[in-house]
PDB file of C-alpha atoms in Angstrom:
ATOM      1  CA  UNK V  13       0.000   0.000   0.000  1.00 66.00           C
ATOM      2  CA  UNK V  14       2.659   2.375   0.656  1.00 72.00           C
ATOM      3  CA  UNK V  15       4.940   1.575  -2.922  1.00 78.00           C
ATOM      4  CA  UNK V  16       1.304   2.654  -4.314  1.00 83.00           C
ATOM      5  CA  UNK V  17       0.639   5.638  -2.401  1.00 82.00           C
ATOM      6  CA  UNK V  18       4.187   6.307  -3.299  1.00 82.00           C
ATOM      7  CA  UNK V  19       3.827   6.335  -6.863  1.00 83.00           C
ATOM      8  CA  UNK V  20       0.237   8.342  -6.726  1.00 84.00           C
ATOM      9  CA  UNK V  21       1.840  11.268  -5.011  1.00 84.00           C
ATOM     10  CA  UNK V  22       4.951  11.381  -7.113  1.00 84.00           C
ATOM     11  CA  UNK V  23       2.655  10.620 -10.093  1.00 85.00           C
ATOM     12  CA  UNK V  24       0.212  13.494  -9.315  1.00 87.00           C
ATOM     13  CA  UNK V  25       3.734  15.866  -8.428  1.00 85.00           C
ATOM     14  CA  UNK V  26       5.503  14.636 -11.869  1.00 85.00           C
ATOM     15  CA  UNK V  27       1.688  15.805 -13.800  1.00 87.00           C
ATOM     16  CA  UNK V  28       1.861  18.659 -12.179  1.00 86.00           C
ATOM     17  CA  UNK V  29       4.869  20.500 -14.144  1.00 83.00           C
ATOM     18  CA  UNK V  30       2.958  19.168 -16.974  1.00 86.00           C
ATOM     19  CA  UNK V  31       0.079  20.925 -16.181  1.00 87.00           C
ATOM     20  CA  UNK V  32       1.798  24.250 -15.330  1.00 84.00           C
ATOM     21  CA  UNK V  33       3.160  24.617 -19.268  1.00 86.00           C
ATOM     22  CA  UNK V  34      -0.512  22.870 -20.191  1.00 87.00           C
ATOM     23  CA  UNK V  35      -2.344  25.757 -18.738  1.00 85.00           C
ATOM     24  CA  UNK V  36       0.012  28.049 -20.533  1.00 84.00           C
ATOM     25  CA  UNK V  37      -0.758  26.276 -23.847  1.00 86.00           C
ATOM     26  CA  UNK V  38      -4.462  26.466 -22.938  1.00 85.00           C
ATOM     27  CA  UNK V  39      -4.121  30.141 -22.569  1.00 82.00           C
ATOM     28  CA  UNK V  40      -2.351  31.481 -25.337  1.00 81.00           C
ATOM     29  CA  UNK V  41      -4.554  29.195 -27.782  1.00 82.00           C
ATOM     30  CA  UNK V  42      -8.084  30.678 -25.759  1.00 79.00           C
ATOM     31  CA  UNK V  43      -6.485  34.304 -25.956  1.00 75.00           C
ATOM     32  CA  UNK V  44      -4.918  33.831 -30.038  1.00 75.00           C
ATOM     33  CA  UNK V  45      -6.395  30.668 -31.354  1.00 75.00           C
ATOM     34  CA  UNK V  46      -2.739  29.406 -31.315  1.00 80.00           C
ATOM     35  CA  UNK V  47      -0.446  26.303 -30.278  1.00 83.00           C
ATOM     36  CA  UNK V  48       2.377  28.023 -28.787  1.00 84.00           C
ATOM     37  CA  UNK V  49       5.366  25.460 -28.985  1.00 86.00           C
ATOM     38  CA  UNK V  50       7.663  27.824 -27.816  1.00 87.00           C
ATOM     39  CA  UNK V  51       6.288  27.987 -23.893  1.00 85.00           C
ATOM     40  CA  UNK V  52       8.895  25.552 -23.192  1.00 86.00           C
ATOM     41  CA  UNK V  53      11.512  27.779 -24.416  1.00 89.00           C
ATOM     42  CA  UNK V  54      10.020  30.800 -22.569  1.00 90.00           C
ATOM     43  CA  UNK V  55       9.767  28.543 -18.969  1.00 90.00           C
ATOM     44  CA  UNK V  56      13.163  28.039 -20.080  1.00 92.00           C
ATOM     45  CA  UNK V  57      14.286  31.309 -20.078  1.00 92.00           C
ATOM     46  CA  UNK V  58      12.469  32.598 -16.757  1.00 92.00           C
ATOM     47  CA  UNK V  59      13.887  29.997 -15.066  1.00 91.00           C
ATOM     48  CA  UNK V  60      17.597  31.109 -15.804  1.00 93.00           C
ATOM     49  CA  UNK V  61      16.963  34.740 -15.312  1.00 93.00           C
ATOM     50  CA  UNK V  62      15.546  33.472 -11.510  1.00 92.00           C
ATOM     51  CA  UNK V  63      18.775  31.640 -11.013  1.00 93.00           C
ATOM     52  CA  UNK V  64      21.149  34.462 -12.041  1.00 93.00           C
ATOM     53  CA  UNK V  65      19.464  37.146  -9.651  1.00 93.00           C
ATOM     54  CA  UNK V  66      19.372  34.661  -6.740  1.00 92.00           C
ATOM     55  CA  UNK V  67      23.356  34.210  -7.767  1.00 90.00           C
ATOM     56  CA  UNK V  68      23.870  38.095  -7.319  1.00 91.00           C
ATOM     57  CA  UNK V  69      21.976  37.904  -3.573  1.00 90.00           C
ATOM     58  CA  UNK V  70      18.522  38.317  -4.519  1.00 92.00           C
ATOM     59  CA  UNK V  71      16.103  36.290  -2.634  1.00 92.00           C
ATOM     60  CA  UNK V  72      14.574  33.088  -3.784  1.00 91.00           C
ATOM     61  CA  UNK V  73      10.918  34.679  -3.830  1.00 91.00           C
ATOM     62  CA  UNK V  74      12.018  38.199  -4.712  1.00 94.00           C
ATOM     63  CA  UNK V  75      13.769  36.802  -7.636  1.00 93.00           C
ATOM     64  CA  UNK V  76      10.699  34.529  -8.901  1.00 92.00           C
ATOM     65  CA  UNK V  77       8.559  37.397  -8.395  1.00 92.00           C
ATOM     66  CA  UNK V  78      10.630  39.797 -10.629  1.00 94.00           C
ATOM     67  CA  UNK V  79      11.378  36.895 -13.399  1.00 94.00           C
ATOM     68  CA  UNK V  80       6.972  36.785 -13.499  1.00 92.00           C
ATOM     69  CA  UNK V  81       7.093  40.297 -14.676  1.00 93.00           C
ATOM     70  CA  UNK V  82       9.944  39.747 -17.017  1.00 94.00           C
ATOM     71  CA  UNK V  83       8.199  37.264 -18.237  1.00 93.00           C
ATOM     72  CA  UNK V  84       5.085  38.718 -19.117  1.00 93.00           C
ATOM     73  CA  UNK V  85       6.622  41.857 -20.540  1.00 94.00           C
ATOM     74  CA  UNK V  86       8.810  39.281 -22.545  1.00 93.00           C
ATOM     75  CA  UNK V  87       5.221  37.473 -23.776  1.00 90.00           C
ATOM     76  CA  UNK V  88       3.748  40.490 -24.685  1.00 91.00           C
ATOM     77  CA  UNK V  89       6.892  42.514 -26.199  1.00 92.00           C
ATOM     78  CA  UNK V  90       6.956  38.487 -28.485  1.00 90.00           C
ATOM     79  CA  UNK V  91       3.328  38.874 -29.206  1.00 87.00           C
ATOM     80  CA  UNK V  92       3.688  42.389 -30.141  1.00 86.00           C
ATOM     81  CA  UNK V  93       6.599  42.469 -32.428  1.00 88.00           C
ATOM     82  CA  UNK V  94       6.597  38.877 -34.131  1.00 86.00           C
ATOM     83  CA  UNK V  95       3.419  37.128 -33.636  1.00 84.00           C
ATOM     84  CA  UNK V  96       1.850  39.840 -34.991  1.00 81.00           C
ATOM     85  CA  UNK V  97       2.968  39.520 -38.081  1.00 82.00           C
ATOM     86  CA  UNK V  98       1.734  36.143 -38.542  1.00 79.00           C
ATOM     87  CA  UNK V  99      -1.690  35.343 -36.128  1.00 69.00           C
ATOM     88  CA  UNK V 100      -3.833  36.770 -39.128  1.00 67.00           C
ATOM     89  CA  UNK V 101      -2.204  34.411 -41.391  1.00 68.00           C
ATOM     90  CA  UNK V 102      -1.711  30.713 -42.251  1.00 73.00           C
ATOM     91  CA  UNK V 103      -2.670  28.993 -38.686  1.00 72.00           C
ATOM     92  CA  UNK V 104       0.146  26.471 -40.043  1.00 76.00           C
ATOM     93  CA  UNK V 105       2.728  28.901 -40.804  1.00 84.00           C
ATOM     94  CA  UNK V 106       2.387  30.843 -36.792  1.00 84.00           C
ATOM     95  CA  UNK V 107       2.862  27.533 -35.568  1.00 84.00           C
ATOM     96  CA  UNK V 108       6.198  27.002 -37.199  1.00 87.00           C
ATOM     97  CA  UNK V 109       7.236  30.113 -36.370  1.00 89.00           C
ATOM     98  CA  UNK V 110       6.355  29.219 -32.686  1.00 89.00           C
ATOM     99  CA  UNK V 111       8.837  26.092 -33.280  1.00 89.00           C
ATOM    100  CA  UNK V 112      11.819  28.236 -33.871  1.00 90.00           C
ATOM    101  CA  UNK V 113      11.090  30.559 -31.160  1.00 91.00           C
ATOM    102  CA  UNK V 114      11.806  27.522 -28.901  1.00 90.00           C
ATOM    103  CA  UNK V 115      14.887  26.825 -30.675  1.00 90.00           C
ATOM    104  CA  UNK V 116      15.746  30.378 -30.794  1.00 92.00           C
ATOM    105  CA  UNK V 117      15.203  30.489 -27.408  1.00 92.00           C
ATOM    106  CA  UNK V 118      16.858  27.604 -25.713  1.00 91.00           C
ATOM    107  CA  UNK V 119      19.924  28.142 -27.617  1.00 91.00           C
ATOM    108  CA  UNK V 120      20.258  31.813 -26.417  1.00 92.00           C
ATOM    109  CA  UNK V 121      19.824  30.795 -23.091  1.00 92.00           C
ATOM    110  CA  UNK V 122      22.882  27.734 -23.862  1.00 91.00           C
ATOM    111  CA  UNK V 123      25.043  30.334 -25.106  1.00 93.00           C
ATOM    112  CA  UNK V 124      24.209  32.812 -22.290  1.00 90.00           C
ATOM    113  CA  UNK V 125      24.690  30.469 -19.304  1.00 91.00           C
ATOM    114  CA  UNK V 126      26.140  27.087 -20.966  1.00 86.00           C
ATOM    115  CA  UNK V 127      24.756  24.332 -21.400  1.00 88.00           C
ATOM    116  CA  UNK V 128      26.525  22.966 -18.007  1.00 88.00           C
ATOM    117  CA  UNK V 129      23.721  21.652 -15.135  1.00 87.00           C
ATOM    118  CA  UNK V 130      22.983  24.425 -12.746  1.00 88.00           C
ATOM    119  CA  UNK V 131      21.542  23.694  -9.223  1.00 87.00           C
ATOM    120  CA  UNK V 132      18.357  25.431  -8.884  1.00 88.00           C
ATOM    121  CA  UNK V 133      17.326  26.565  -5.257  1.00 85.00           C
ATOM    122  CA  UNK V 134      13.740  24.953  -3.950  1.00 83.00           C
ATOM    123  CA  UNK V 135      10.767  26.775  -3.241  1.00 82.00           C
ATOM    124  CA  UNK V 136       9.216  24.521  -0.774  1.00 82.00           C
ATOM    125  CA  UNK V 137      11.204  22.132   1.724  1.00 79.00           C
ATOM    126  CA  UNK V 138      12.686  18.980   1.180  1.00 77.00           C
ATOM    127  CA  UNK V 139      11.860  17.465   4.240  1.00 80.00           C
ATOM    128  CA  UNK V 140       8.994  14.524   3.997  1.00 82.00           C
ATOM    129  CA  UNK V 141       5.942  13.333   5.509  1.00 82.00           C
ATOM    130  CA  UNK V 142       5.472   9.743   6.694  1.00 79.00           C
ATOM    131  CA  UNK V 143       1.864   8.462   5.557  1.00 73.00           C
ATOM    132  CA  UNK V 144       0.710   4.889   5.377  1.00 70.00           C
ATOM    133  CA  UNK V 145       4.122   3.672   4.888  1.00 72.00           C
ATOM    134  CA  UNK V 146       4.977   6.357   2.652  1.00 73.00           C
ATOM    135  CA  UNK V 147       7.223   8.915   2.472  1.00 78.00           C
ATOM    136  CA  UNK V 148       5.880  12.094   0.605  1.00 78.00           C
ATOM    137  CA  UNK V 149       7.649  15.126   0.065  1.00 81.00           C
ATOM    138  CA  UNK V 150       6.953  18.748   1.189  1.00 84.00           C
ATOM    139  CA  UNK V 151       7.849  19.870  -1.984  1.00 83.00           C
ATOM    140  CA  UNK V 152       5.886  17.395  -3.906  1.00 82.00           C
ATOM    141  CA  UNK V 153       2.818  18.358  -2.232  1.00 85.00           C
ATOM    142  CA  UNK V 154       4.252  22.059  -2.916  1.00 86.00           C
ATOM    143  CA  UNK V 155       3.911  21.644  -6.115  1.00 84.00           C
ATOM    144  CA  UNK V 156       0.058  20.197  -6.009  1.00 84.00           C
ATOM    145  CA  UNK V 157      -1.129  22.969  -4.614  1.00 87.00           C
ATOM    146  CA  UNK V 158       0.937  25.519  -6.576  1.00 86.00           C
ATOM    147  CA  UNK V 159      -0.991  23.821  -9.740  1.00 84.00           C
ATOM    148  CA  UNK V 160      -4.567  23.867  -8.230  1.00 86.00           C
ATOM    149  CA  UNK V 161      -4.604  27.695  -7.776  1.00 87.00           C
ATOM    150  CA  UNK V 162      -2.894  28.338 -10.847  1.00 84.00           C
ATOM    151  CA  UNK V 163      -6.031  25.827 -11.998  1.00 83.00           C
ATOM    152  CA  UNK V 164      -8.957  27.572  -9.991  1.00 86.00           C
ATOM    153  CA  UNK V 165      -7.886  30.948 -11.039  1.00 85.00           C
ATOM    154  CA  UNK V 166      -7.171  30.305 -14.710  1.00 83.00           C
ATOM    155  CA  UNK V 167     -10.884  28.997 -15.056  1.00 81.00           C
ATOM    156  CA  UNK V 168     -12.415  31.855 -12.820  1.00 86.00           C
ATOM    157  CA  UNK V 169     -10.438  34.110 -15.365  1.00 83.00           C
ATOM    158  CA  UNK V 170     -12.019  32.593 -18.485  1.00 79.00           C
ATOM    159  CA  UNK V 171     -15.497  32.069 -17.038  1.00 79.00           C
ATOM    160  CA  UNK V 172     -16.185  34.758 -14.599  1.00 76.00           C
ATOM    161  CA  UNK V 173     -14.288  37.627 -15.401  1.00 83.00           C
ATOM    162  CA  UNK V 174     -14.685  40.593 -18.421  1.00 85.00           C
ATOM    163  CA  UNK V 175     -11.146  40.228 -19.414  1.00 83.00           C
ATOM    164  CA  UNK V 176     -11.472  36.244 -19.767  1.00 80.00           C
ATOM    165  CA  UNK V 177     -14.600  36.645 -21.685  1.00 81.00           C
ATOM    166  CA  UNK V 178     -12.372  39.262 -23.985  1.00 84.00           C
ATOM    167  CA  UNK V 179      -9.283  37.244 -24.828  1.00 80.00           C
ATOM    168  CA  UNK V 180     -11.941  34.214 -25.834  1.00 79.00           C
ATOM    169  CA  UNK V 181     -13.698  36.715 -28.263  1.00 80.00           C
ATOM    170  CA  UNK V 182     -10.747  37.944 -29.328  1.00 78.00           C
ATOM    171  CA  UNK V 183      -9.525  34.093 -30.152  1.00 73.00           C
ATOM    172  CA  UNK V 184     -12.720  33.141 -32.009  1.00 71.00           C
ATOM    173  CA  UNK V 185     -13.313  36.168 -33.928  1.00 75.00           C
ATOM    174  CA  UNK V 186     -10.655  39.270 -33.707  1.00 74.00           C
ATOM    175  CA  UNK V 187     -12.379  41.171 -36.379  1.00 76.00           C
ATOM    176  CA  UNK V 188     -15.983  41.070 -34.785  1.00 79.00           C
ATOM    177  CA  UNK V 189     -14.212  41.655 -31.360  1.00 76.00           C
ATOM    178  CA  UNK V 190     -12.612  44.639 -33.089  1.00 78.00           C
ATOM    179  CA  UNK V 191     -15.634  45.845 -34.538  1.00 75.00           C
ATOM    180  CA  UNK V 192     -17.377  45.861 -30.962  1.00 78.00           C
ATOM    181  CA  UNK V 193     -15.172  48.037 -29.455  1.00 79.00           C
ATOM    182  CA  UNK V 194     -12.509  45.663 -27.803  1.00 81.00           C
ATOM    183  CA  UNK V 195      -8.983  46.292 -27.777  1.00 82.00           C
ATOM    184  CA  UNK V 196      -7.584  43.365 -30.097  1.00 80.00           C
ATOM    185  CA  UNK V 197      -4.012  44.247 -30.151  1.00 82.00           C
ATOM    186  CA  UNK V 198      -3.835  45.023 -26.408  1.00 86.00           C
ATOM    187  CA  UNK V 199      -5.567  41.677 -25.663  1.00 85.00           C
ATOM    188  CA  UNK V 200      -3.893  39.836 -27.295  1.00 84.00           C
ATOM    189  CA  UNK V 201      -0.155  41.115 -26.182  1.00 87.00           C
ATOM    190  CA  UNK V 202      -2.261  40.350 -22.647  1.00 87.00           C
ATOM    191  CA  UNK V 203      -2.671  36.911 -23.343  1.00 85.00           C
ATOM    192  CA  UNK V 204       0.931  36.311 -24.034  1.00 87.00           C
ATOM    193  CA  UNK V 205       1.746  38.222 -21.135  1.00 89.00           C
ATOM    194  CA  UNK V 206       0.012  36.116 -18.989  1.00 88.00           C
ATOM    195  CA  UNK V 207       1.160  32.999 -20.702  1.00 86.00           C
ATOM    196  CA  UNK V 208       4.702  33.396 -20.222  1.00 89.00           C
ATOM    197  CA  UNK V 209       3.469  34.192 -16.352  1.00 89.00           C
ATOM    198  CA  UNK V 210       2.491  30.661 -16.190  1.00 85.00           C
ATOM    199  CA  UNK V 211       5.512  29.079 -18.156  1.00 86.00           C
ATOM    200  CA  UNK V 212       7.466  31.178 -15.240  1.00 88.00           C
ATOM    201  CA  UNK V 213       5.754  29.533 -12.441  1.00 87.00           C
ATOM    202  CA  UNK V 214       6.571  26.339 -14.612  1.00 85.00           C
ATOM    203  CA  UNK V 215       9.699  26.693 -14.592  1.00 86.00           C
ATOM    204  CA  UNK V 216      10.238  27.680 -10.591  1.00 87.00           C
ATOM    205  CA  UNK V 217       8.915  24.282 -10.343  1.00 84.00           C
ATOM    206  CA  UNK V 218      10.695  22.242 -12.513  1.00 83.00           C
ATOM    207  CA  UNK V 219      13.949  23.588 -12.384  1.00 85.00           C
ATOM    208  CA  UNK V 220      14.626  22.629  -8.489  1.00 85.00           C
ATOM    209  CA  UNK V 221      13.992  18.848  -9.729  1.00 81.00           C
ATOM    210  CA  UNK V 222      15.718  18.652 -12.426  1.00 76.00           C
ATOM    211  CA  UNK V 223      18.721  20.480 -13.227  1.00 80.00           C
ATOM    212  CA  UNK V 224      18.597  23.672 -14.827  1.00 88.00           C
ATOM    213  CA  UNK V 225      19.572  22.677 -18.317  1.00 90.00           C
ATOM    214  CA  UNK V 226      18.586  24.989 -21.807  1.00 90.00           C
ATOM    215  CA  UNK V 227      16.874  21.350 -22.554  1.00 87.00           C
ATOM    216  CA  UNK V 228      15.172  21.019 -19.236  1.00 87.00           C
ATOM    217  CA  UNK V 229      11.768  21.615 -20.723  1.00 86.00           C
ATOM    218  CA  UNK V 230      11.732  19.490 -23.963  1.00 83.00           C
ATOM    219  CA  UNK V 231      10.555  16.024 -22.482  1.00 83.00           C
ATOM    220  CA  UNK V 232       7.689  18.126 -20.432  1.00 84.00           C
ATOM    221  CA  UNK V 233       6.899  20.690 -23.582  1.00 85.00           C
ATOM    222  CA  UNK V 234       5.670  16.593 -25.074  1.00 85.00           C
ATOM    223  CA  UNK V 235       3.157  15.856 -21.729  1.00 87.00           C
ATOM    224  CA  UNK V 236       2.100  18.881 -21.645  1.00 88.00           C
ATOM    225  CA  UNK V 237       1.022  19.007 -25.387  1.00 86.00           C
ATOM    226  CA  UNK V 238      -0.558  15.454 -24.628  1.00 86.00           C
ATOM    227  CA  UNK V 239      -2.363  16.712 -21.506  1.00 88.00           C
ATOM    228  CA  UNK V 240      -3.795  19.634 -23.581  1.00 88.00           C
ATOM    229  CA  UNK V 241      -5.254  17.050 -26.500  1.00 86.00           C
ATOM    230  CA  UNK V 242      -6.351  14.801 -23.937  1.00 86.00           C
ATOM    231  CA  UNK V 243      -7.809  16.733 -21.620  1.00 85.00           C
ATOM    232  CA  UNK V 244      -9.368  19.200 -24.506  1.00 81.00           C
ATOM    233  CA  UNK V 245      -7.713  22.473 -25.125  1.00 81.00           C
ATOM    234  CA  UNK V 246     -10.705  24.924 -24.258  1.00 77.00           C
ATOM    235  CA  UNK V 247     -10.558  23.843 -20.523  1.00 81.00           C
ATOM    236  CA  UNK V 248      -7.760  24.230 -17.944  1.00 84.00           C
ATOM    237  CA  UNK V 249      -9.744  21.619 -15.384  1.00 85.00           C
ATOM    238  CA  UNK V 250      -9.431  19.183 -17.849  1.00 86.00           C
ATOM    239  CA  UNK V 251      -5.635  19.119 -19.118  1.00 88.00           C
ATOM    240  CA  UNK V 252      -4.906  20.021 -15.106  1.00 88.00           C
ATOM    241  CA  UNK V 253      -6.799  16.380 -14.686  1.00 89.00           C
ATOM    242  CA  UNK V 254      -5.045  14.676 -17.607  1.00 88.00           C
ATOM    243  CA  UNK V 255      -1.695  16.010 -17.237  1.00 89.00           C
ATOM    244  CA  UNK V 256      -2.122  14.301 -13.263  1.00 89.00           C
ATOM    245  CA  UNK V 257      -3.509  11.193 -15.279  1.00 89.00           C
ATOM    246  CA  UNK V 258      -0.387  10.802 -17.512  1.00 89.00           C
ATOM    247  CA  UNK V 259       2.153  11.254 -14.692  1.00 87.00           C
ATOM    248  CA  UNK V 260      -0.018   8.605 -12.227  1.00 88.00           C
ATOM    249  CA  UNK V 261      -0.460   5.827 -14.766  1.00 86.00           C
ATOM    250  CA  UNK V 262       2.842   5.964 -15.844  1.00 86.00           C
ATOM    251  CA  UNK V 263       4.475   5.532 -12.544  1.00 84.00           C
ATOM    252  CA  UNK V 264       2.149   2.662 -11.362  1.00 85.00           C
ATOM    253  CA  UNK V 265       2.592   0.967 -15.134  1.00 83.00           C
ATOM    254  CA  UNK V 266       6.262   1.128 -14.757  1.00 81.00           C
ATOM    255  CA  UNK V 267       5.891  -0.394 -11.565  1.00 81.00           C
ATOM    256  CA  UNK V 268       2.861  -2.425 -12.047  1.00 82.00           C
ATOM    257  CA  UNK V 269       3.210  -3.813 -15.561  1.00 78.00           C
ATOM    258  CA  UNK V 270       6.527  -6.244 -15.725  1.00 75.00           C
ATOM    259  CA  UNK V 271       6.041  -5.637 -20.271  1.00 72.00           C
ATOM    260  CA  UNK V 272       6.275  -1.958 -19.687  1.00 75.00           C
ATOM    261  CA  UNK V 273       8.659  -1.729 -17.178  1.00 71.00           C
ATOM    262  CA  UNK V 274      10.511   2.148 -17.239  1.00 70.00           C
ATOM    263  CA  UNK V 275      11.799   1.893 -20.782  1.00 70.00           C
ATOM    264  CA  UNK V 276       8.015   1.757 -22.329  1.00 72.00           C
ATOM    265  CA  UNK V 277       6.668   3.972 -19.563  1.00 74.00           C
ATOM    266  CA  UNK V 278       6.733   6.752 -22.076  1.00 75.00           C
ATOM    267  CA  UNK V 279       4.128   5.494 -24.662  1.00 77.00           C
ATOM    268  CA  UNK V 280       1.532   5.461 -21.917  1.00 77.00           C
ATOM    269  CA  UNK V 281       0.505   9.131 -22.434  1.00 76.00           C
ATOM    270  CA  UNK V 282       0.361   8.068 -26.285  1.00 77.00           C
ATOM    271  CA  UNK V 283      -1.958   4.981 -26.206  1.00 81.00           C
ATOM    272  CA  UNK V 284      -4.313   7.060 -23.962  1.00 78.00           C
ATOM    273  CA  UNK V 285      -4.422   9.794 -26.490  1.00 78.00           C
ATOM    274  CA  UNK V 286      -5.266   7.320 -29.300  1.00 78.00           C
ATOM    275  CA  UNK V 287      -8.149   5.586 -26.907  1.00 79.00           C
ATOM    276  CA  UNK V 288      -9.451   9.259 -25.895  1.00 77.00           C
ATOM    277  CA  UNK V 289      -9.479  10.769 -29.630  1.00 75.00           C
ATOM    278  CA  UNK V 290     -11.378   7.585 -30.420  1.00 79.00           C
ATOM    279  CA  UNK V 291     -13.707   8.341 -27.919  1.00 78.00           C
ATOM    280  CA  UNK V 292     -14.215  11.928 -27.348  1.00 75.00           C
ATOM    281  CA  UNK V 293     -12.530  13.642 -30.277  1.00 72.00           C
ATOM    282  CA  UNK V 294     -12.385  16.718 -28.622  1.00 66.00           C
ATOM    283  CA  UNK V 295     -10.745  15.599 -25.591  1.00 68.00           C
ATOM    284  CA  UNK V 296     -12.093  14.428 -21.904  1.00 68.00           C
ATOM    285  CA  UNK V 297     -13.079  17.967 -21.079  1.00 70.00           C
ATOM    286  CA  UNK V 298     -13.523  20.007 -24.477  1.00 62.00           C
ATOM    287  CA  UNK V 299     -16.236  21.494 -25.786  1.00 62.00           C
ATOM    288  CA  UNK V 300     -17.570  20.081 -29.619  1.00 61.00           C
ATOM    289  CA  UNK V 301     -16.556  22.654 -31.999  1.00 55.00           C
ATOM    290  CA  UNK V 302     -19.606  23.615 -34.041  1.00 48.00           C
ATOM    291  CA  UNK V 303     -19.347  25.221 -37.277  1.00 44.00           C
ATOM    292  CA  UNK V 304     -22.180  26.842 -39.364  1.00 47.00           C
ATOM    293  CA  UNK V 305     -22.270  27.369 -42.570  1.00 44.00           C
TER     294      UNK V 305
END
């Protein structure tokens, strides 16, 4: 009982950092109509500007809470001046471009500070907590709860605020927004902003467990796209759920399933995506999509 309550919380901790660039994706694409591949690259990059102010003496939290408005000056100035230029376009083509952004990206940040490991300083402790022959982690549980707010407050934004309501009318329609008096360009640079927020908070997270590596992101950036398409990509409930989903069932299949073992572990995420877009097309927690014409 305790290997399994083992794996469940490290499972649910693990989905978690999936979830945190999954509600990023979720954003951008309710605020643009997007796929932004490049939030890995942008976690990527707050996480390293966090690490060099804490190595000239700034405080873990201070730092963390500067890099968030780095970041979403970063997302919008990115919106503003190269997006732009291409989110009126070929869908196709912005999502390329998106691509080498993340390239662009996590090389800069290689050629800034190396590509050498760099020891990232913990937001929560690392002491853990004995339960039913268990032993959980502070920070795993840390990072739980970090994810359900960012969760809560991501859906109360969408669903229950004016500037939610907005950036969704803004991603179906920009030129009826426009015509109604919204703010499309402002909006939209808002929506990246608060994007790259998230991918900030992402990276706090991940960065402390792994080590802080241009790459660290690329192997999450792949969950975290799967969470989104299984989950559905108009709800941040449901790729929070599925992202928790993928990192469970892998651990107790690794553990549980002598043919799968750790080497296979990885195409768990994959077969549930081909049972779930069999299924429910549109993911566990999407809305249909319907067109008139």
């Amino acid at each position: 009982m305790g290997t399994f309550i083992q794996l469940v919380v490290d499972g649910l901790s693990t989905g978690s950092i999936y979830a945190a660039l999954a509600l990023a994706i979720v954003l951008v694409n309710q605020a643009t109509g997007l796929v932004n591949f490049a939030q890995g690259g942008m976690a990527v990059l707050s996480a390293y500007i966090a690490w060099w102010l804490t190595g000239l003496g700034v405080p873990l939290i201070l730092a963390i809470l500067i890099t968030v408005v780095v970041s979403f000056v970063l997302g919008a100035v990115i919106e503003r001046y190269l997006m732009r230029r291409f989110e009126r376009g070929d869908p196709d083509t912005a999502v390329v471009v998106t691509i080498g952004l993340l390239t662009l990206i996590t090389g800069l940040c290689g050629w800034l500070w190396t590509y050498n490991n760099q020891q990232f300083a913990s937001l929560f402790s690392l002491n853990t907590i004995q339960f039913a022959g268990a032993s959980i982690s502070v920070r795993s549980l840390g990072t739980i709860v970090v994810i359900v707010v960012m969760m809560v407050l991501l859906q109360a934004l969408f669903l229950g605020t004016k500037l939610g309501l907005a950036l969704r009318a803004v991603a179906v329609n920009p030129q009826s927004a426009s015509f109604s008096g919204l703010p499309v360009g402002r909006l939209l640079m808002v929506g990246w902003g608060l994007a790259a927020v998230l991918g900030a908070v992402a990276g706090a997270l991940v960065a402390p467990q792994l080590s802080l590596t241009p790459g660290m992101m690329d192997t999450a950036l792949v969950y975290a796209l799967a969470a989104v398409i299984l989950g559905g990509i108009s709800s941040p409930i449901g790729v929070v759920v599925a992202a928790w989903l993928i990192g469970v069932l892998e651990n107790l299949a690794a553990v549980y399933v002598p043919f799968i073992g750790y080497d296979l572990k990885v195409a768990v995420p994959f077969l549930l995506i081909f049972v779930v877009l069999i299924v429910r097309p549109q993911g566990l927690f999407g809305r249909k999509s319907v067109v008139r014409v």
